[in-house]
Tab-separated table of N, CA and C in Angstrom:
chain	number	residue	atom	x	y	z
A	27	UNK	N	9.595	-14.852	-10.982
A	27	UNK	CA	9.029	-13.563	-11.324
A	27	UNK	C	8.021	-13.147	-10.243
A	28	UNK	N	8.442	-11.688	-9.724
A	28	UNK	CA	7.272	-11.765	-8.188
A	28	UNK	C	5.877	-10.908	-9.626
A	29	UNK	N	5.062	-11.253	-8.966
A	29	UNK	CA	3.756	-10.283	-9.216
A	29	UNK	C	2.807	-9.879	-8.087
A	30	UNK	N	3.012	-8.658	-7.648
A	30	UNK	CA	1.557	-8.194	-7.035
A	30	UNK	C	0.427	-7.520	-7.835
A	31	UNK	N	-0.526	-8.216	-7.218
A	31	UNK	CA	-1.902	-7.836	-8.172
A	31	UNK	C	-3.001	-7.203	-6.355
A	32	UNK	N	-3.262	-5.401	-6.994
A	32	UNK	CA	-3.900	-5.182	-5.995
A	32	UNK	C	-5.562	-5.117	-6.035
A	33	UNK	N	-6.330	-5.125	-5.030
A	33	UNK	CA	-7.788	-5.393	-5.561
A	33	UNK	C	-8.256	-4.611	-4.096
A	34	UNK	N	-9.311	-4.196	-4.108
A	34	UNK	CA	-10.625	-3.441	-3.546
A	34	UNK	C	-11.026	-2.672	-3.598
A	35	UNK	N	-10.226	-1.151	-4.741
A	35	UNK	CA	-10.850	-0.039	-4.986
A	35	UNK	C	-12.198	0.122	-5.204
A	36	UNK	N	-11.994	1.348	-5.745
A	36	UNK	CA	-13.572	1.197	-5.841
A	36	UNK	C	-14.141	2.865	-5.834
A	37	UNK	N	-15.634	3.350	-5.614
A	37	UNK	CA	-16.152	4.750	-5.418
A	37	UNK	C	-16.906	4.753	-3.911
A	38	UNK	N	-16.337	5.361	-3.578
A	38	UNK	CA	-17.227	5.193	-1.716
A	38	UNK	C	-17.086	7.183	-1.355
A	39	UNK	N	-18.311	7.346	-0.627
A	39	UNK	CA	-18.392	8.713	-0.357
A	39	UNK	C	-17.605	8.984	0.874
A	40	UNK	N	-17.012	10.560	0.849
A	40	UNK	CA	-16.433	10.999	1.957
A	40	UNK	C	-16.885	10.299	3.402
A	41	UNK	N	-16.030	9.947	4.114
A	41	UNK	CA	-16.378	9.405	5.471
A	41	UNK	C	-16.455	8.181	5.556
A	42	UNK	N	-16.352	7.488	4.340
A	42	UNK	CA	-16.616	5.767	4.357
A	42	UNK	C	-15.156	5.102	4.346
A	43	UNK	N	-15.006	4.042	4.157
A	43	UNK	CA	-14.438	2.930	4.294
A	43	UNK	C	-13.688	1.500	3.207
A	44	UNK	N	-12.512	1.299	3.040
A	44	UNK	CA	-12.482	0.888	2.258
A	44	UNK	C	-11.136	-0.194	2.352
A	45	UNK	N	-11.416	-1.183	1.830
A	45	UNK	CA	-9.557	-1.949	2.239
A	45	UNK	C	-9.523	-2.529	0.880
A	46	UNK	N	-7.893	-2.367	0.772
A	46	UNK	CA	-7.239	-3.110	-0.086
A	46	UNK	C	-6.770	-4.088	-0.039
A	47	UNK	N	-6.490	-5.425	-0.792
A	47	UNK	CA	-5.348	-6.439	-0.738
A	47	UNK	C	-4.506	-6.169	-2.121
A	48	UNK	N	-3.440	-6.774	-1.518
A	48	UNK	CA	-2.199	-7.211	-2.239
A	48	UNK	C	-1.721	-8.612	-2.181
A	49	UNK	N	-1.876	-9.186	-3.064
A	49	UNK	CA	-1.592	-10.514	-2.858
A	49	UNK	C	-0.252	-10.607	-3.879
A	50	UNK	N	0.950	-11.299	-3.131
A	50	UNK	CA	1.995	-11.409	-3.947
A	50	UNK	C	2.599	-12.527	-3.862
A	51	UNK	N	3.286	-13.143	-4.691
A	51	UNK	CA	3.498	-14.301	-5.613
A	51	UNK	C	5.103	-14.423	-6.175
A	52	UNK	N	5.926	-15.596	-6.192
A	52	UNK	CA	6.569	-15.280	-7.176
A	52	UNK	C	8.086	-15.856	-6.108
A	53	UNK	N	8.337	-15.887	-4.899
A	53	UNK	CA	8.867	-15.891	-3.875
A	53	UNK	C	8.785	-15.603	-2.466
A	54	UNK	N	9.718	-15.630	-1.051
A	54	UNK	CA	9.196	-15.742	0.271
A	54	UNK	C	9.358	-14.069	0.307
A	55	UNK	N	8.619	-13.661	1.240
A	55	UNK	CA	8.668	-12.352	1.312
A	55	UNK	C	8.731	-11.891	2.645
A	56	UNK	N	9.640	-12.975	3.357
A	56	UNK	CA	9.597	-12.767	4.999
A	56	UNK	C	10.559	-12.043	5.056
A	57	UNK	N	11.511	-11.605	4.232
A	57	UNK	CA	12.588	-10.751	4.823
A	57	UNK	C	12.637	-9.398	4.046
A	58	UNK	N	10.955	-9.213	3.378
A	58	UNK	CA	10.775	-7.968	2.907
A	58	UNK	C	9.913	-7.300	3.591
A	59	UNK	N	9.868	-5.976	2.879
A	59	UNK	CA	8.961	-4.786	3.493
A	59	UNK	C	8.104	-4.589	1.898
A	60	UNK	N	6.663	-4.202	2.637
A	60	UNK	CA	5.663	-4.340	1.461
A	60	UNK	C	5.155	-2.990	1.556
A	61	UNK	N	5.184	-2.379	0.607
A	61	UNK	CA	4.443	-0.594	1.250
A	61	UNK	C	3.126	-0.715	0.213
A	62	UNK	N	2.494	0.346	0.626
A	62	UNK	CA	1.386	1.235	-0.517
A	62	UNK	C	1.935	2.364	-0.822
A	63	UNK	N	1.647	2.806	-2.036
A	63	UNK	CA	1.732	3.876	-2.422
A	63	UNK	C	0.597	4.734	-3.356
A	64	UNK	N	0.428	5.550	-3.699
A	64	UNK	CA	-0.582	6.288	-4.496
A	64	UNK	C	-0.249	7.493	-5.266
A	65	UNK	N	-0.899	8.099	-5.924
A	65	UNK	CA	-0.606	8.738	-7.106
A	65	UNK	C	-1.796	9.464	-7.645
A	66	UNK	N	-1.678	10.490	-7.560
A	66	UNK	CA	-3.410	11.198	-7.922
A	66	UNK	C	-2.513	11.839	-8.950
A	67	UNK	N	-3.704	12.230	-10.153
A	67	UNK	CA	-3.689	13.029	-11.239
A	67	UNK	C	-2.894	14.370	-11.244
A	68	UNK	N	-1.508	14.832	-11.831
A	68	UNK	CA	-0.712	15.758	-11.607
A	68	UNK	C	0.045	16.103	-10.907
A	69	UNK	N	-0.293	14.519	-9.614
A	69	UNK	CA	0.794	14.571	-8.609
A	69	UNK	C	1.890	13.966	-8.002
A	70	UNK	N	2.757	13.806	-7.742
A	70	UNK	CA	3.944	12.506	-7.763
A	70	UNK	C	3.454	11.589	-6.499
A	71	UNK	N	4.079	10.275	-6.955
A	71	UNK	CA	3.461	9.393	-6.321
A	71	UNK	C	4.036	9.676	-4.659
A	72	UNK	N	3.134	8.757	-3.929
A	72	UNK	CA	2.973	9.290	-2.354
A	72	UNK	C	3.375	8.120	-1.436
A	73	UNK	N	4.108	8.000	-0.609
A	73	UNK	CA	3.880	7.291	0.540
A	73	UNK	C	2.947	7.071	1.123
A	74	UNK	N	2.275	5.807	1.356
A	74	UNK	CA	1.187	5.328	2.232
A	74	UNK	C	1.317	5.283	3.393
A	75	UNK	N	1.772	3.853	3.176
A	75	UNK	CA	2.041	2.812	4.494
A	75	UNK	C	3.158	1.372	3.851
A	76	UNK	N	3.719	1.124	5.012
A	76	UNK	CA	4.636	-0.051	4.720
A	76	UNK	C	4.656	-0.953	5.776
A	77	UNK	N	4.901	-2.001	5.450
A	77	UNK	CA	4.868	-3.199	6.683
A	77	UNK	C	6.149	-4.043	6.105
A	78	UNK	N	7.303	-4.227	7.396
A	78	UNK	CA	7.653	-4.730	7.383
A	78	UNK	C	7.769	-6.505	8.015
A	79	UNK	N	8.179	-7.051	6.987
A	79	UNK	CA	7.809	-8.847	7.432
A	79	UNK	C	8.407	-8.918	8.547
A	80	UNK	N	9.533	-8.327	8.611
A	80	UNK	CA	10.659	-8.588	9.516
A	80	UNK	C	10.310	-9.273	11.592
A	81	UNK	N	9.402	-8.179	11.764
A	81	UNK	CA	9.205	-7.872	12.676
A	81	UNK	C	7.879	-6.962	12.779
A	82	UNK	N	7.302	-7.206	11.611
A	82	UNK	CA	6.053	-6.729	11.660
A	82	UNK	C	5.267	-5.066	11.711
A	83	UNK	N	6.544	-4.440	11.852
A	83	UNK	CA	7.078	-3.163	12.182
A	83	UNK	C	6.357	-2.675	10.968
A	84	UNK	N	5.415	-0.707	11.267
A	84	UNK	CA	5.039	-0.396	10.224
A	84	UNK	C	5.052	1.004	10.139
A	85	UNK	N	4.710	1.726	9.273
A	85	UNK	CA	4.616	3.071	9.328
A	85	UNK	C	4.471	3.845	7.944
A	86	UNK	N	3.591	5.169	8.643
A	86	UNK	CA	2.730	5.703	7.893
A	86	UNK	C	2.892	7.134	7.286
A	87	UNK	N	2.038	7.684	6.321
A	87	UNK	CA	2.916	8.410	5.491
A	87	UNK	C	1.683	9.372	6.636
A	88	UNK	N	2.338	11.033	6.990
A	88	UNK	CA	1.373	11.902	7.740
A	88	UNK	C	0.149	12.382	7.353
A	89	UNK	N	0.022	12.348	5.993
A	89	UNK	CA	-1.563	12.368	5.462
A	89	UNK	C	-2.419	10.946	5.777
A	90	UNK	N	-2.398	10.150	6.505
A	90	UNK	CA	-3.024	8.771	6.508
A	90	UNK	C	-2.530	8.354	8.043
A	91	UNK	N	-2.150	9.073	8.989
A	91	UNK	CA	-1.537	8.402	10.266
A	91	UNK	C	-3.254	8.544	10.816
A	92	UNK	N	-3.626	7.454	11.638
A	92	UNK	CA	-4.941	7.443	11.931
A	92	UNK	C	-5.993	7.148	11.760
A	93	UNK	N	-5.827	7.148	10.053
A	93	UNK	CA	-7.449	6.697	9.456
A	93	UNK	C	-6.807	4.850	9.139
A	94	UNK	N	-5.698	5.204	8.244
A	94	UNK	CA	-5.406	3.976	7.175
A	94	UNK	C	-4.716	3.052	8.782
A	95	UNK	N	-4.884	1.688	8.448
A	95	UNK	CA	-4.666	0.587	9.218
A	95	UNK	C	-3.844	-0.392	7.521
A	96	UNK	N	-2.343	-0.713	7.941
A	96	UNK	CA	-1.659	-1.547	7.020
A	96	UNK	C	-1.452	-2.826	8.139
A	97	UNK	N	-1.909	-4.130	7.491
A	97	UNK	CA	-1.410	-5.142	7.797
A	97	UNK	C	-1.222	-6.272	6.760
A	98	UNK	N	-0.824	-7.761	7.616
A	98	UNK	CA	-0.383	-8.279	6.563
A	98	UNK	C	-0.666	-9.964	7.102
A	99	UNK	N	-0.696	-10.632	5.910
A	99	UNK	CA	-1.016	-12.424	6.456
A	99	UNK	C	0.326	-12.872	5.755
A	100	UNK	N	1.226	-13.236	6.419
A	100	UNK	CA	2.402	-13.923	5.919
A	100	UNK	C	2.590	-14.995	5.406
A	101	UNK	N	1.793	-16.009	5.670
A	101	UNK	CA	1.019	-16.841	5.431
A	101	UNK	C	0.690	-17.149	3.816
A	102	UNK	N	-0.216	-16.295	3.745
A	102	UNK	CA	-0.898	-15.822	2.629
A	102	UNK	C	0.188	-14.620	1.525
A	103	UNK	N	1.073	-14.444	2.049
A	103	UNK	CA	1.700	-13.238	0.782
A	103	UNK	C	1.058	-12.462	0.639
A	104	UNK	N	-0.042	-11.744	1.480
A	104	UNK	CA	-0.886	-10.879	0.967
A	104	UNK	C	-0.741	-9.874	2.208
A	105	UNK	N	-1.081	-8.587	1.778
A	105	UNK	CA	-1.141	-7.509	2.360
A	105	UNK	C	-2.600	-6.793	2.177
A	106	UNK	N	-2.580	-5.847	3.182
A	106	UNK	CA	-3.747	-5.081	3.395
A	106	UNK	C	-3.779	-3.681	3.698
A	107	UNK	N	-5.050	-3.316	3.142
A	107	UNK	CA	-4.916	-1.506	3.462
A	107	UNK	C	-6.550	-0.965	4.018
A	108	UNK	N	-6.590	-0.752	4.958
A	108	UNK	CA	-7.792	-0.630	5.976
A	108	UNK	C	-7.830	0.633	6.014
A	109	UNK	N	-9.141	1.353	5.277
A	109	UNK	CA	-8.745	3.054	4.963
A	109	UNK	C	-10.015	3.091	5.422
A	110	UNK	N	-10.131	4.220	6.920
A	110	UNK	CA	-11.230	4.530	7.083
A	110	UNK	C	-10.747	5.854	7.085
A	111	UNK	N	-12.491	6.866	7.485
A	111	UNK	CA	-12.621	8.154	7.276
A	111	UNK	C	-12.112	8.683	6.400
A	112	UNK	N	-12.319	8.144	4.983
A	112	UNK	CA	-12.219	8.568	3.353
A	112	UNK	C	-12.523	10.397	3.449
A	113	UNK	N	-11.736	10.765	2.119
A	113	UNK	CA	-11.511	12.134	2.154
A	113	UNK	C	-11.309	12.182	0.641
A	114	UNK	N	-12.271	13.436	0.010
A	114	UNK	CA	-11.547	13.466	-1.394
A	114	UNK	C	-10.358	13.080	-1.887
A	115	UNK	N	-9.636	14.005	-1.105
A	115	UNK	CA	-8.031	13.748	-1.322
A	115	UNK	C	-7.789	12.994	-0.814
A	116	UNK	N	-7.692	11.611	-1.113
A	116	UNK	CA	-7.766	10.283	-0.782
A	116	UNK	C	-7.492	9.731	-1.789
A	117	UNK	N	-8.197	10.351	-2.954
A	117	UNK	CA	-8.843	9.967	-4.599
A	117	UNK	C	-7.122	9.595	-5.253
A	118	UNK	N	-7.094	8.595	-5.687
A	118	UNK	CA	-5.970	8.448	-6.777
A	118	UNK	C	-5.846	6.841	-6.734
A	119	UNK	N	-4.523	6.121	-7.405
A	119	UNK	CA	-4.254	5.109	-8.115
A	119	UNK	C	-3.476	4.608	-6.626
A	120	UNK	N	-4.039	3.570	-6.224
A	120	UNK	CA	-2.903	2.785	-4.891
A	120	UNK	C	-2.121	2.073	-5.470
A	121	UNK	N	-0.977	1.913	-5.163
A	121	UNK	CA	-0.282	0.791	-5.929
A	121	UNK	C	0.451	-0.246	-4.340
A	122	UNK	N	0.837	-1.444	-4.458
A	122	UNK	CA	1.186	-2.134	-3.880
A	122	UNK	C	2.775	-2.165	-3.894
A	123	UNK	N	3.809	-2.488	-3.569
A	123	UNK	CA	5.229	-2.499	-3.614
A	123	UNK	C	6.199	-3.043	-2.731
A	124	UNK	N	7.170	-3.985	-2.913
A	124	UNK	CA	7.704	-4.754	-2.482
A	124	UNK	C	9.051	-4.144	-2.611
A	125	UNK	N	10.032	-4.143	-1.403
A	125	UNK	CA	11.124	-3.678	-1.037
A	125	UNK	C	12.393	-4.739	-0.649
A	126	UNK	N	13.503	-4.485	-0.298
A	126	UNK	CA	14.423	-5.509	0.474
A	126	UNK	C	14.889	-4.919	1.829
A	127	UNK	N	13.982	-3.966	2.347
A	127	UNK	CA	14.034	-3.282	3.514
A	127	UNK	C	12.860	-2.599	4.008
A	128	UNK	N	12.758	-1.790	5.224
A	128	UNK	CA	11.727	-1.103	5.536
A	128	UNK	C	12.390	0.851	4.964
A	129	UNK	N	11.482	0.922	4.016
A	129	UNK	CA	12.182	2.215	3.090
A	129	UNK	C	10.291	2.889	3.096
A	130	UNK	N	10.638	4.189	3.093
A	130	UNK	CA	9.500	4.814	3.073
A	130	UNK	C	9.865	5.688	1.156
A	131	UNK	N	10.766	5.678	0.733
A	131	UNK	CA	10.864	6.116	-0.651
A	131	UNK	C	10.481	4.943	-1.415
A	132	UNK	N	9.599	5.395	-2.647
A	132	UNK	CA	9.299	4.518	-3.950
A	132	UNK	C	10.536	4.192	-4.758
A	133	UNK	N	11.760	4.752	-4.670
A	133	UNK	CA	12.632	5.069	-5.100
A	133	UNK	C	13.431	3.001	-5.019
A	134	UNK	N	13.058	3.079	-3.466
A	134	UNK	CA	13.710	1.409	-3.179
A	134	UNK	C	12.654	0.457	-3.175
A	135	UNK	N	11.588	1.030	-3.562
A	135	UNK	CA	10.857	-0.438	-3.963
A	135	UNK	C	11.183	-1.007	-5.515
A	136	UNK	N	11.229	-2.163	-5.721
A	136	UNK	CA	11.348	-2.732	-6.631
A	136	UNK	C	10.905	-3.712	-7.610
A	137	UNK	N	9.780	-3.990	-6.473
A	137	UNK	CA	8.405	-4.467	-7.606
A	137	UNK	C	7.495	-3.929	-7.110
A	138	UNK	N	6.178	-3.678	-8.103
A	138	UNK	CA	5.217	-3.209	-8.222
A	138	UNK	C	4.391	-4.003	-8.752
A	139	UNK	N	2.554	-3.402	-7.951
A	139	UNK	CA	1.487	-3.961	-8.847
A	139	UNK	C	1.073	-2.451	-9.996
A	140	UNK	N	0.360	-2.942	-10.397
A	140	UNK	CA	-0.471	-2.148	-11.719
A	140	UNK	C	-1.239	-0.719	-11.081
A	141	UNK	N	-1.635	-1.249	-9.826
A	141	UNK	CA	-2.634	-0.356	-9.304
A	141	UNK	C	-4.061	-0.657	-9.003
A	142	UNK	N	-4.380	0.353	-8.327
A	142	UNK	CA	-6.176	-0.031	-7.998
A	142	UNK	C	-6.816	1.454	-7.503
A	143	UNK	N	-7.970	1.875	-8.624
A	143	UNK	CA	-8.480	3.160	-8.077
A	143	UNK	C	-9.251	3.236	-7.155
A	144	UNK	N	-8.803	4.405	-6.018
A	144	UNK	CA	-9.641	5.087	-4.962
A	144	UNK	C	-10.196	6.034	-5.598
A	145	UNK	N	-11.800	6.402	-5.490
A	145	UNK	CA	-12.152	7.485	-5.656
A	145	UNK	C	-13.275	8.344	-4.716
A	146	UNK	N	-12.982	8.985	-4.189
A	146	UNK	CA	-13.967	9.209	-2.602
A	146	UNK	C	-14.672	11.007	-2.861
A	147	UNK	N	-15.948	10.068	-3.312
A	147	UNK	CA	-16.847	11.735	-3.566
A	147	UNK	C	-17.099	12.208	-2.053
A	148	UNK	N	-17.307	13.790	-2.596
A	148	UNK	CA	-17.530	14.642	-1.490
A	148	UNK	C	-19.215	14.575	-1.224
């Protein structure tokens, strides 16, 4: 049974700084792709960022090219989300997600964590 459980949200003001982990469990995850995703109030969920194990290969959703930094400890099963220059619209539910490819749709991920709130006052 995989489980990702994500952790570092939190309330940080516009302009600050913030990283996530994903730590996942359950099986090897070297021949997967691990994305973020998010989800603010009334709005469908979003492309982050994804890292693929493969080759380490990553990429980013165009609201976040620049600020957010995705990496990953293979090692460790755990992933990361390095979000600088916070922005209201930033604000929503991150979720973590595990794929059997490098896919930028939520559509082909196939496990999920629970989530972890961003919330970035102005």
């Amino acid at each position: 049974q995989v489980q990702l459980v994500e952790s570092g949200g939190g309330l940080v003001q516009a302009g600050g700084s913030l990283r996530l982990s994903c730590a996942a469990s359950g099986r090897t995850f070297s021949s997967y792709a691990m994305g973020w995703f998010r989800q603010a109030p009334g709005k469908e969920r979003e492309f982050v960022a994804r890292i693929w194990w493969h080759n380490g290969a990553t990429s980013y959703g165009d609201s976040v090219k620049g600020r957010f930094t995705i990496s990953g400890d293979n090692a460790k099963n755990t992933m990361y989300l390095q979000m600088n220059s916070l922005k209201p619209e930033d604000t929503a539910v991150y979720y973590c997600a595990v794929a059997n490819g490098p896919y930028s749709s939520s559509s082909q991920y196939t496990y999920w964590g629970r989530g972890t709130q961003v919330t970035v006052s102005s």
